Coordinates of C-alpha atoms in Angstrom, one line a residue:
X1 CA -96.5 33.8 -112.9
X2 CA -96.2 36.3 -115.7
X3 CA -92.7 37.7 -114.8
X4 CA -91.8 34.2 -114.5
X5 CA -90.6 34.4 -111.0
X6 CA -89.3 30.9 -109.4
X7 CA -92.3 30.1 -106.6
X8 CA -90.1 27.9 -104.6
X9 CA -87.3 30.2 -103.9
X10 CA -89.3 33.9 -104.1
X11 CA -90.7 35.3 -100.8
X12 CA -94.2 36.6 -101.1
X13 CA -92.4 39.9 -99.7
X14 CA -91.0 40.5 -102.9
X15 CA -94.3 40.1 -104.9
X16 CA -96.8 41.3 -102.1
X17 CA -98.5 44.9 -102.1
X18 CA -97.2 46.1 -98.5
X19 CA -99.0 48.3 -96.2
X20 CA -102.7 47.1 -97.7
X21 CA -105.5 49.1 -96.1
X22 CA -107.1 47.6 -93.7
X23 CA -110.3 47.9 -91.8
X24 CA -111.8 47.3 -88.0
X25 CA -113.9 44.0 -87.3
X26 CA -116.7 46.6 -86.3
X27 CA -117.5 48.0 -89.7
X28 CA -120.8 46.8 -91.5
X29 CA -121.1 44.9 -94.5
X30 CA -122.8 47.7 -96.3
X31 CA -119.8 50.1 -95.1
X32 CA -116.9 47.7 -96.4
X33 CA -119.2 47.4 -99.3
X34 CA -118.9 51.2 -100.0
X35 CA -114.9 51.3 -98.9
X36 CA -114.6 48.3 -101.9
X37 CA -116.8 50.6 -104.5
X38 CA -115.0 53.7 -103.5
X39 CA -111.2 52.4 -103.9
X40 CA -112.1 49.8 -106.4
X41 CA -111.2 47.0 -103.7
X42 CA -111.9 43.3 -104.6
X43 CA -110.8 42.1 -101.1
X44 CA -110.6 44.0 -97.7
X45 CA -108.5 42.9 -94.8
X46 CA -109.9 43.1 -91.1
X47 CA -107.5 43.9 -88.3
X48 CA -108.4 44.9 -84.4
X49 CA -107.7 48.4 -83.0
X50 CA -103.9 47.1 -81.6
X51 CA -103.2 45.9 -85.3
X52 CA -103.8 42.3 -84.9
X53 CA -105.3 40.3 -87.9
X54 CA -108.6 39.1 -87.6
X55 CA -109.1 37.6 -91.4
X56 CA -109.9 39.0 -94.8
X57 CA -113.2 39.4 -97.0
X58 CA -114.2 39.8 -100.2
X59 CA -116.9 41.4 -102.3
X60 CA -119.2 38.3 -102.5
X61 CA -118.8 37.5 -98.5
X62 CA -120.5 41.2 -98.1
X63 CA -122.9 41.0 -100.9
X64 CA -124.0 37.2 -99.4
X65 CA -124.1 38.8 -95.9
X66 CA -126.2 41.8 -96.9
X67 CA -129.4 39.5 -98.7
X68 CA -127.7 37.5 -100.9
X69 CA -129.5 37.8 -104.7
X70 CA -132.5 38.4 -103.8
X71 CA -131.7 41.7 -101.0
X72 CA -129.7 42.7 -104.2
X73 CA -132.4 42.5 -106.8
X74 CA -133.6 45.7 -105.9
X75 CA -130.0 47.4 -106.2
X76 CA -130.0 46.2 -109.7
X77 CA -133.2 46.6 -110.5
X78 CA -132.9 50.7 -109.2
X79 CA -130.0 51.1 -111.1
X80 CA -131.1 49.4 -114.4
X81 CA -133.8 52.5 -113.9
X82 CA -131.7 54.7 -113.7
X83 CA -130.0 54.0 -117.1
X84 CA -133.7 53.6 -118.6
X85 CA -134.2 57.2 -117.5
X86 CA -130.8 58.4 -118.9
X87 CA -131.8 56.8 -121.8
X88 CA -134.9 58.3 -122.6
X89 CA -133.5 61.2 -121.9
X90 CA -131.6 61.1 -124.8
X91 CA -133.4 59.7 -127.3
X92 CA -136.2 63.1 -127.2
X93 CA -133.3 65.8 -125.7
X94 CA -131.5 64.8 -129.8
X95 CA -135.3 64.3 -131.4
X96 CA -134.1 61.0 -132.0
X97 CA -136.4 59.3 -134.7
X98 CA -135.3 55.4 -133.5
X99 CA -137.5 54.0 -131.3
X100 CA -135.9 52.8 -128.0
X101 CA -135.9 48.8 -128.1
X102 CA -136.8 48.9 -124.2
X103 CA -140.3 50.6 -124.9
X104 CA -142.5 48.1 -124.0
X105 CA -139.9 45.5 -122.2
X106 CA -141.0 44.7 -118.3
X107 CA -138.5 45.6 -116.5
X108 CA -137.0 42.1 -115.0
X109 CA -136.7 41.8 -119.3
X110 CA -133.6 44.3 -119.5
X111 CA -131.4 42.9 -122.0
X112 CA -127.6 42.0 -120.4
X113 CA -126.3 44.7 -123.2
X114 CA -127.5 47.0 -120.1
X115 CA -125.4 45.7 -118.2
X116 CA -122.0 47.1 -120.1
X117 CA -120.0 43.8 -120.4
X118 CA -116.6 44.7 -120.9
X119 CA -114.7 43.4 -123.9
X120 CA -113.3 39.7 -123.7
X121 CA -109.8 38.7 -124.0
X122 CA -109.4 35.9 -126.2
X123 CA -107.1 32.8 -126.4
X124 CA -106.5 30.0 -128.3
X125 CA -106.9 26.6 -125.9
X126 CA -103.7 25.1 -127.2
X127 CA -101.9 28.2 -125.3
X128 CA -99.9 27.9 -122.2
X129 CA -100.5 28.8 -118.7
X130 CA -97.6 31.3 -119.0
X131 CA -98.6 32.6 -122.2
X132 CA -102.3 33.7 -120.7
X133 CA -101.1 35.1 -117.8
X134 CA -98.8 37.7 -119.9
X135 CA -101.4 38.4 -121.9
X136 CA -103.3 39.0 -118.9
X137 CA -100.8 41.0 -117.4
X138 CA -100.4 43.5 -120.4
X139 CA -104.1 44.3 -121.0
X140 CA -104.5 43.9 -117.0
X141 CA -107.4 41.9 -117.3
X142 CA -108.0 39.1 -114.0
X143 CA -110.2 36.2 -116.6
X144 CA -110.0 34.9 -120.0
X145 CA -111.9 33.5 -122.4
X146 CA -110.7 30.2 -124.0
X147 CA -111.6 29.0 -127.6
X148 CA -111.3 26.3 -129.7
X149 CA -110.0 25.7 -132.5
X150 CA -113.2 26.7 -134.1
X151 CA -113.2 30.3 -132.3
X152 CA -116.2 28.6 -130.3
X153 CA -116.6 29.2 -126.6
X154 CA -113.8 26.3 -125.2
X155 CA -113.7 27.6 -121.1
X156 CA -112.8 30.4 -119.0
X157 CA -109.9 31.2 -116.8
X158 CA -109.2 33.6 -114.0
X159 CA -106.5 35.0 -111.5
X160 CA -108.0 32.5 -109.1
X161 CA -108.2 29.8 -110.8
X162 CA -104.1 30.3 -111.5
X163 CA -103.9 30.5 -108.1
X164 CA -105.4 27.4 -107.8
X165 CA -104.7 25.0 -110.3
X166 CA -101.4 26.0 -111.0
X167 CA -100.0 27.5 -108.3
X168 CA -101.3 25.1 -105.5
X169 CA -100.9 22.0 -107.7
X170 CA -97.0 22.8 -108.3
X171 CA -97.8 23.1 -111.9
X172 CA -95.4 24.2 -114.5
X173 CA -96.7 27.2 -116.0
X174 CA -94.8 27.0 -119.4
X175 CA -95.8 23.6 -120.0
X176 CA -99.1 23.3 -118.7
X177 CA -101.4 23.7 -121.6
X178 CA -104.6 26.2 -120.2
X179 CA -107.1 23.8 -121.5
X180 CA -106.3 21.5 -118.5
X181 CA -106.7 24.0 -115.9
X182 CA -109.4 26.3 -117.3
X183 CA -113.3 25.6 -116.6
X184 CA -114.7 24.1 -119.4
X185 CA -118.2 25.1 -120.4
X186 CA -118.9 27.4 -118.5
X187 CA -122.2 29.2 -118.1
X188 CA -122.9 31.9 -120.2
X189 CA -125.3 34.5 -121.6
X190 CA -126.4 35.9 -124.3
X191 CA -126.5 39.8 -124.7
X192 CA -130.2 39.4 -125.3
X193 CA -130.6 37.7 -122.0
X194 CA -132.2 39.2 -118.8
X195 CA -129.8 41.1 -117.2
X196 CA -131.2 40.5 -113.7
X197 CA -131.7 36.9 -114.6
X198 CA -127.7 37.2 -115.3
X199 CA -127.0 38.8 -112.3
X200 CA -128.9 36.7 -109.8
X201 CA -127.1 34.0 -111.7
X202 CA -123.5 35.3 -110.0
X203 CA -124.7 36.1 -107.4
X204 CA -126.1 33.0 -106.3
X205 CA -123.5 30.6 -108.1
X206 CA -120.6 32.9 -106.6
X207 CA -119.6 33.5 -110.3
X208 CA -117.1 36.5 -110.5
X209 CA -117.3 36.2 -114.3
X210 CA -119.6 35.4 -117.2
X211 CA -119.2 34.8 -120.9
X212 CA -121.4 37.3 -123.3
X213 CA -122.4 35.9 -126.5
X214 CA -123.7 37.1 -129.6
X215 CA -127.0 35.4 -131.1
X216 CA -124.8 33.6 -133.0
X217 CA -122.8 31.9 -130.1
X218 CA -119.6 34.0 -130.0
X219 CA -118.4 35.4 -126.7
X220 CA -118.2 39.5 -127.2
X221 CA -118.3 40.1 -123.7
X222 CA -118.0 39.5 -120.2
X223 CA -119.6 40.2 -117.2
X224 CA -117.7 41.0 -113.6
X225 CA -119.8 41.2 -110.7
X226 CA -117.5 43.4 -109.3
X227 CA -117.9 45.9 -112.0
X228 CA -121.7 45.0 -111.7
X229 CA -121.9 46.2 -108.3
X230 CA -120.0 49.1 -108.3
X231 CA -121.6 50.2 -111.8
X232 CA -125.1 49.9 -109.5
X233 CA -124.3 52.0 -107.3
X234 CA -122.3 54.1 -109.0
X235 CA -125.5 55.0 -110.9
X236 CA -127.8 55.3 -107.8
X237 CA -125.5 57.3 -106.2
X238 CA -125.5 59.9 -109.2
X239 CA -129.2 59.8 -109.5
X240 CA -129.4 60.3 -105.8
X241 CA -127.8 63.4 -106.2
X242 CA -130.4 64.2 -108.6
X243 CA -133.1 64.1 -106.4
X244 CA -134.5 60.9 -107.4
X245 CA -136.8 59.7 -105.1
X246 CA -136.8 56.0 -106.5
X247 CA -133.0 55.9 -106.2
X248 CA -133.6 57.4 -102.6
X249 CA -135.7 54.9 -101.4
X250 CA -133.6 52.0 -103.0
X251 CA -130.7 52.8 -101.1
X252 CA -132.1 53.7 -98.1
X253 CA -133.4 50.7 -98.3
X254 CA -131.1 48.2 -99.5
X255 CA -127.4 50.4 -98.5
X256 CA -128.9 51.8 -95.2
X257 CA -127.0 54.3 -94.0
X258 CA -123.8 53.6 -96.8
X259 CA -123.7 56.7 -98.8
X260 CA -121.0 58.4 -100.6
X261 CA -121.3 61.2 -103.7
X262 CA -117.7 60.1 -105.3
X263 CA -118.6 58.3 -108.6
X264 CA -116.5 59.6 -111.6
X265 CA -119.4 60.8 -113.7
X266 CA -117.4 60.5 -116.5
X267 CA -116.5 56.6 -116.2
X268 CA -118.8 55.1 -119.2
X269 CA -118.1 58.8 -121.2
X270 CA -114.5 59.2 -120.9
X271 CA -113.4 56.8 -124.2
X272 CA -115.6 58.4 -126.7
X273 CA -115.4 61.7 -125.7
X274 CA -111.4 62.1 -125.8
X275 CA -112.1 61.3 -128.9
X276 CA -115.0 64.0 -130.1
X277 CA -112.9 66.2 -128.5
X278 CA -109.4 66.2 -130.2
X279 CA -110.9 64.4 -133.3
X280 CA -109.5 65.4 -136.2
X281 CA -105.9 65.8 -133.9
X282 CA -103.1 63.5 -133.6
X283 CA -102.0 63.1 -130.0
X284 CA -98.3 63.2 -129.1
X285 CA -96.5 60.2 -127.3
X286 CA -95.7 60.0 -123.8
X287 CA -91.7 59.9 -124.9
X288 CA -92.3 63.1 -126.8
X289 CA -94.0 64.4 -123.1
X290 CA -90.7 63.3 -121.0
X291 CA -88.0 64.6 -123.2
X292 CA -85.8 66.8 -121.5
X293 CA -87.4 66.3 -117.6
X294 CA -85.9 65.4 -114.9
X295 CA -85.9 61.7 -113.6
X296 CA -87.0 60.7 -110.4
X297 CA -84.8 57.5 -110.3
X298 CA -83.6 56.1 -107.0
X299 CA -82.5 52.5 -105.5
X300 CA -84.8 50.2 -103.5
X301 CA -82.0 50.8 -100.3
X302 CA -82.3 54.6 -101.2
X303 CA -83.9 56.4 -97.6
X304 CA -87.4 57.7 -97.9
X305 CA -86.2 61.1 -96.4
X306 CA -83.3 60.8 -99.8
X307 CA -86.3 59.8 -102.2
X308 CA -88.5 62.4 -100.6
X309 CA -86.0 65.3 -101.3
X310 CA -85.6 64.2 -104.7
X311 CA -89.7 63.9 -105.1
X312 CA -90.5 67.5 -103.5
X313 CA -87.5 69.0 -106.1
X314 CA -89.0 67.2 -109.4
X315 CA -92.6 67.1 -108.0
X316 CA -93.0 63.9 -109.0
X317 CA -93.1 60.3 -107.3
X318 CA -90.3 58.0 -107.4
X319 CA -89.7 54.8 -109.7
X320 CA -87.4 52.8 -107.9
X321 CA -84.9 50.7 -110.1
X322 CA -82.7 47.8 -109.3
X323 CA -79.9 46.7 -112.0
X324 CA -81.8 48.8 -114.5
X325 CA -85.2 47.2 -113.9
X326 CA -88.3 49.4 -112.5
X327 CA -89.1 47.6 -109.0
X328 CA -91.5 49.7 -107.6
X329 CA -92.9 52.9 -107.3
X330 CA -93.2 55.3 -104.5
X331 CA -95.8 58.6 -104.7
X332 CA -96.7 61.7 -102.6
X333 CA -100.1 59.6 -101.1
X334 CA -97.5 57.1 -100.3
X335 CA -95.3 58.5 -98.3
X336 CA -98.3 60.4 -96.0
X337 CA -99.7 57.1 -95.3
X338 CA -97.3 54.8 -95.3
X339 CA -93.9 56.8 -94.0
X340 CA -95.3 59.8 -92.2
X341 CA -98.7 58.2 -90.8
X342 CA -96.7 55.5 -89.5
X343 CA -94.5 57.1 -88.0
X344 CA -91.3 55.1 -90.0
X345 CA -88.1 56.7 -89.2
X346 CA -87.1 58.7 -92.6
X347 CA -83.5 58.1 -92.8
X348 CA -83.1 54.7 -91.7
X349 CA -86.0 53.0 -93.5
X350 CA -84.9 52.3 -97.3
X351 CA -87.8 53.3 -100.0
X352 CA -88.5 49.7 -100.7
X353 CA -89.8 48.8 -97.6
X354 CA -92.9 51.5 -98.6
X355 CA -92.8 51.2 -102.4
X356 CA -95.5 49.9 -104.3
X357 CA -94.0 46.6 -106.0
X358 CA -93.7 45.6 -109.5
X359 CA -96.2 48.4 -111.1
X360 CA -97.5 48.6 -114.2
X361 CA -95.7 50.5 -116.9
X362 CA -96.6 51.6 -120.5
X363 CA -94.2 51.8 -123.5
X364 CA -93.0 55.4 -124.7
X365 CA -94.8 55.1 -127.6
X366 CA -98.5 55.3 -126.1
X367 CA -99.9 58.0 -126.9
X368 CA -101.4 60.9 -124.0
X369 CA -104.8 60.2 -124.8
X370 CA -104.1 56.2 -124.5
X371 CA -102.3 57.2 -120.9
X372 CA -105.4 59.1 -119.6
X373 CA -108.0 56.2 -120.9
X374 CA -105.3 53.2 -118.7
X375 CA -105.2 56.1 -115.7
X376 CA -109.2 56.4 -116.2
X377 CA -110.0 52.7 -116.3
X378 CA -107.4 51.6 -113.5
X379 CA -107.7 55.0 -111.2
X380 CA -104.2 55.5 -111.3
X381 CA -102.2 59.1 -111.2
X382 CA -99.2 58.4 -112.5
X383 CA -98.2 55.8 -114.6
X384 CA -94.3 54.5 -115.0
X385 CA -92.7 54.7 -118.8
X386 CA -90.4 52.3 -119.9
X387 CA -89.0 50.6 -123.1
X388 CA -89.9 47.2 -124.3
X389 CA -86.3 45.9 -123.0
X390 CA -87.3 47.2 -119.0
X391 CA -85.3 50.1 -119.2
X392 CA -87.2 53.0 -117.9
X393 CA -87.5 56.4 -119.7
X394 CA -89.9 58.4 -116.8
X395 CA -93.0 58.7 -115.4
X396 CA -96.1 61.0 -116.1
X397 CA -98.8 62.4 -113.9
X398 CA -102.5 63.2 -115.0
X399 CA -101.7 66.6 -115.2
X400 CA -98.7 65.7 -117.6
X401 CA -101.2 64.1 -120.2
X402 CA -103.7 66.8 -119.7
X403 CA -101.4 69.7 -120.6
X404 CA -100.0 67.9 -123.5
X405 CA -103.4 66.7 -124.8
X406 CA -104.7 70.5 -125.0
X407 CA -104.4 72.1 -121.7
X408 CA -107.3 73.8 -120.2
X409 CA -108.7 74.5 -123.2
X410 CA -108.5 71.9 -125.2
X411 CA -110.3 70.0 -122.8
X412 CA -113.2 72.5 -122.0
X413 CA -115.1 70.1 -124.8
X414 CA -115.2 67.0 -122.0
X415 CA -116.2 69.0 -118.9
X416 CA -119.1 70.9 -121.1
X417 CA -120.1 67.7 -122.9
X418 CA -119.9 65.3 -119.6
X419 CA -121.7 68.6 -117.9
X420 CA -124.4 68.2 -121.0
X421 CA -125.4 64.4 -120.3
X422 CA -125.3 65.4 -116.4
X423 CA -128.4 67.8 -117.5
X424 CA -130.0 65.5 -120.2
X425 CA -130.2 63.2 -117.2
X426 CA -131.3 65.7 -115.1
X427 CA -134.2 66.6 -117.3
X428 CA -135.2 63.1 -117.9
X429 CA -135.1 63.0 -114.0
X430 CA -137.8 65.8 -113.9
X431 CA -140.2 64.6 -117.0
X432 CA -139.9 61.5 -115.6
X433 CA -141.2 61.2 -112.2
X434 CA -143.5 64.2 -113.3
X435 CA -141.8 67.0 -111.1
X436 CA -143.8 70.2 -111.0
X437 CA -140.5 71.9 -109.9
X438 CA -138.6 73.9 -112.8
X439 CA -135.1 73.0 -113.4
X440 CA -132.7 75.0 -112.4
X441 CA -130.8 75.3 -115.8
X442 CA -133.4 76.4 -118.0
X443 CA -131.9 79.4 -119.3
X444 CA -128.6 79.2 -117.5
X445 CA -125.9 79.6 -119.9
X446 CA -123.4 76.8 -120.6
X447 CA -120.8 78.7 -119.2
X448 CA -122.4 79.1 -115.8
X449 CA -123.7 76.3 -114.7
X450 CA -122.8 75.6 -111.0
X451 CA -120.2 73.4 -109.3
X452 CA -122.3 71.6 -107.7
X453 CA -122.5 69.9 -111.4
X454 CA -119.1 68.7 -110.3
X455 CA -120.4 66.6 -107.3
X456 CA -117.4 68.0 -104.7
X457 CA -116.3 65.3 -102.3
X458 CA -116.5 66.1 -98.6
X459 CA -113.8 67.5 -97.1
X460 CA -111.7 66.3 -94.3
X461 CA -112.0 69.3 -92.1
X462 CA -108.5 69.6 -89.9
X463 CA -108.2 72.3 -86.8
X464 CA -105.1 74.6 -87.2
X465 CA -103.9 73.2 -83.9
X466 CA -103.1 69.7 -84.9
X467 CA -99.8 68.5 -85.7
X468 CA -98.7 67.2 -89.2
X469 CA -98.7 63.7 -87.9
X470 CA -102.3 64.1 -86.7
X471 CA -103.3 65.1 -90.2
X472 CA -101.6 62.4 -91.9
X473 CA -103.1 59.4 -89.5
X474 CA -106.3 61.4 -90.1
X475 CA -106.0 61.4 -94.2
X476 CA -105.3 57.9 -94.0
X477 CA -107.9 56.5 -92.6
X478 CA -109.9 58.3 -94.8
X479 CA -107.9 57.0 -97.5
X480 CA -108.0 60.9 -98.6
X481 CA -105.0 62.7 -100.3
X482 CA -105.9 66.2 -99.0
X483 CA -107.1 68.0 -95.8
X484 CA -109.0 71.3 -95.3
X485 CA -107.4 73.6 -92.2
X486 CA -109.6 76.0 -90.6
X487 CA -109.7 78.0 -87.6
X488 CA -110.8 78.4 -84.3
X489 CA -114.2 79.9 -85.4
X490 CA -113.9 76.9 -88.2
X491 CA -113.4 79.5 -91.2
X492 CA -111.1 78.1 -93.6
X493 CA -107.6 78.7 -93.1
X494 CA -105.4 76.8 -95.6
X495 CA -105.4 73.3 -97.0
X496 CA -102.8 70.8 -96.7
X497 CA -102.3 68.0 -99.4
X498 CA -100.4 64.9 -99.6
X499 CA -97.7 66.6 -102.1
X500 CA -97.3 69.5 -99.7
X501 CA -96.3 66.8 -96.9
X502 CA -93.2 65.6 -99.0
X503 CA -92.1 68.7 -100.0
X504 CA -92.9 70.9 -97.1
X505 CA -92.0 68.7 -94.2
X506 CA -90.1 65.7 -95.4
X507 CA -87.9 67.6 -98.0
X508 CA -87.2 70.3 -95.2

């Protein structure tokens, strides 16, 4: 809808992601509940063994089929815990002199503030359908709020509802005013609200979404149940590592035997502490950051072996551009799992056929620190750069933005400060639940504290012996990137990553 494409005469090839993960029929709910958290899936597709579709579900059909609201009370309720303890934690590790506004609050009374709504994006009702789903598109947001002409809480829109009204209904989308289509008065909260009273509230209404308001009736938030969820057990995962034995029992509980140590403990810390750390520092743009490199360009009928030759010599992916106009985009994780894995013939299948369509792209004049905060928020690695006209100037990596935002050094501040919370949150932990055992870090120095602070992910552990096809079908259905080798007395060997495939075996 945003990019205006014609819907009568447009395959859904052309707009589709190809190649979508998929899972088998004989996964539990709590595992496709962790695959979803872990890759930041909304929906997962089921297929059998020989490849043959069996249907699709979503995060609500698993959260329904694993106790509903109430089985998930105690998910929400662990993890609104967990932020109580952080939060105690720091008020007495900074001899804070405010009182915390929770002391004294049952539990089940935990404001929605808790809950971390994200920021709303406004629009006028008098808008069209076409202008909300640009807007949409640019700050990659999936539901609007609509307001009157007062600035007062008018309805809410979402992706589905699009979908739905619009779409389904043959609807013009640059005539059809969003006040038609939206939901009008919908239910909402108020930041002061019980958070589990919200939550149970989507849950059992099957509402993705939910206005936040101020106590004077604005809407300064919203909640996503999605985020809700994996937010939950982001934070009982973390405090699981911790030792907690109240987290522990909740998900033993309530996940069974769905585990997984690969939160980003830096997720809620990332945005203000770029900026403690280069405060004071003006960050360079990313068109200052591509000057002078090489382009990874190629043409949607280009041959993935072509595109994988010119990936392994820039070491970078490929934007693929038709008539001047970024189509897609093709990367080193894509070609292991989607060329190598499936064993597509290099030179005769054109890049297209395994791109990623129609990605996102920022404008050369955002700024590195701006790049890393989309990358955090959307878990991308590389993001495509392009003028306001379409015409594309590059694309940067993490590492790109890193180096140009300070290097190593310059960001030692975020690893020792995200490094400090993970032991405020440790000691509040201990005092807590009244430990007797000593912590580990009293009088470790900064410098030294383990990386096991770092939460390693398990490896995938790969005998020398195996072919490079083997590893890639194996990295793929762990949805991983890199591969550990060892040998016959399973000592470690070498490692193997999704980068080295292009440019040690495609490329060659």
């Amino acid at each position: 809808i945003a990019k205006e494409k014609p819907l009568e005469m447009t395959p859904v090839s052309q707009v589709m992601t190809p190649n979508p993960e998929s899972v088998s029929p004989d996964t539990t709910v709590l595992e496709a509940l962790q695959i979803m958290h872990d890759n930041r899936f909304l929906t997962l597709p089921v297929c059998e063994s020989n490849g043959s579709v069996v249907g699709i579900v979503d995060v609500m059909d698993c959260v329904y089929a694993s106790g509903g609201a109430e089985g998930w009370k105690s998910i929400f309720a662990s993890a609104l815990d967990c932020d109580d303890t952080a939060d105690s934690a720091s008020v007495y590790s900074h001899r804070s002199a405010a009182k915390s506004t929770n002391i004294g609050r049952k539990k089940d009374e935990r404001p929605v503030s808790k809950l971390r709504p994200r920021k709303p994006v406004l629009i006028d009702n008098s808008a069209s359908v076409l202008s909300v789903t640009k807007t949409l598109a640019s700050k990659r947001g999936d539901a609007a709020i609509i307001t009157d002409s007062n600035g007062g809480l008018a309805g809410i829109i979402t992706d589905t509802d699009v979908t739905r009204r619009v779409v389904a209904k043959q609807l013009p989308a640059k005539s059809t005013n969003v006040s038609n289509v939206m939901t009008v008065n919908p239910t909402c909260v108020s930041m002061n609200h019980s958070a589990m009273d919200a939550l149970v509230t989507m849950v059992e209404n099957r509402f993705r979404h939910l206005p936040v308001t101020d106590d004077n009736g604005a809407v300064v938030g919203v909640l996503d149940i999605a985020k809700c969820l994996t937010d939950a057990i982001s934070k009982l995962e973390r405090s699981q590592e911790k030792g907690s034995n109240a987290a522990e029992e909740a998900l033993k509980a309530s996940l069974g035997s769905a585990g997984g140590a690969q939160a980003a403990a830096l997720q809620q810390l990332l945005g203000p502490l770029l900026s403690q750390a280069f405060s004071g520092q003006s960050s360079p743009t990313l068109r200052s950051v591509l000057a002078g490199k090489p382009s990874t360009i190629v043409e949607p009928t280009t041959s993935i072996q072509a595109t994988g030759c010119l990936m392994a010599e820039a070491r970078k992916a490929a934007l693929v551009v038709d008539k001047g106009r970024l189509v897609g985009i093709f990367g080193f994780k894509d070609m292991m799992t989607r060329a190598i894995a499936k064993e597509k013939p290099l030179e005769m299948t054109p890049v297209s056929q395994v791109m990623t369509p129609n990605p996102e792209s920022v404008s050369p004049d955002t700024t590195v620190l701006e790049a890393l905060q989309i990358m955090h928020d959307n878990r991308f690695l590389t993001l495509p750069v392009c003028e306001s006209n379409g015409s594309v100037v590059g694309i940067v990596d993490v590492m790109d933005c890193v180096y140009a935002s300070g290097g190593a050094e310059g960001w030692k501040s975020i690893f020792a400060s995200a490094l400090d919370c993970d032991d405020t949150a440790d000691s509040a932990s201990v005092y807590s639940h009244r430990s007797a055992a000593k912590s580990t870090n009293i009088g470790r120095k900064k410098d030294e504290r383990p990386v096991s602070k770092l939460r390693p992910r398990k490896p995938v552990l790969i005998d020398n012996s195996a072919s490079v096809l083997s590893v890639t079908k194996t990295l793929a259905s762990k949805r991983g990137d890199a591969a550990i080798i060892t040998d016959s007395n399973g000592g470690l060997a070498g490692i193997i990553t999704d980068t080295d495939v292009t440019r040690r075996v495609v490329a060659k």
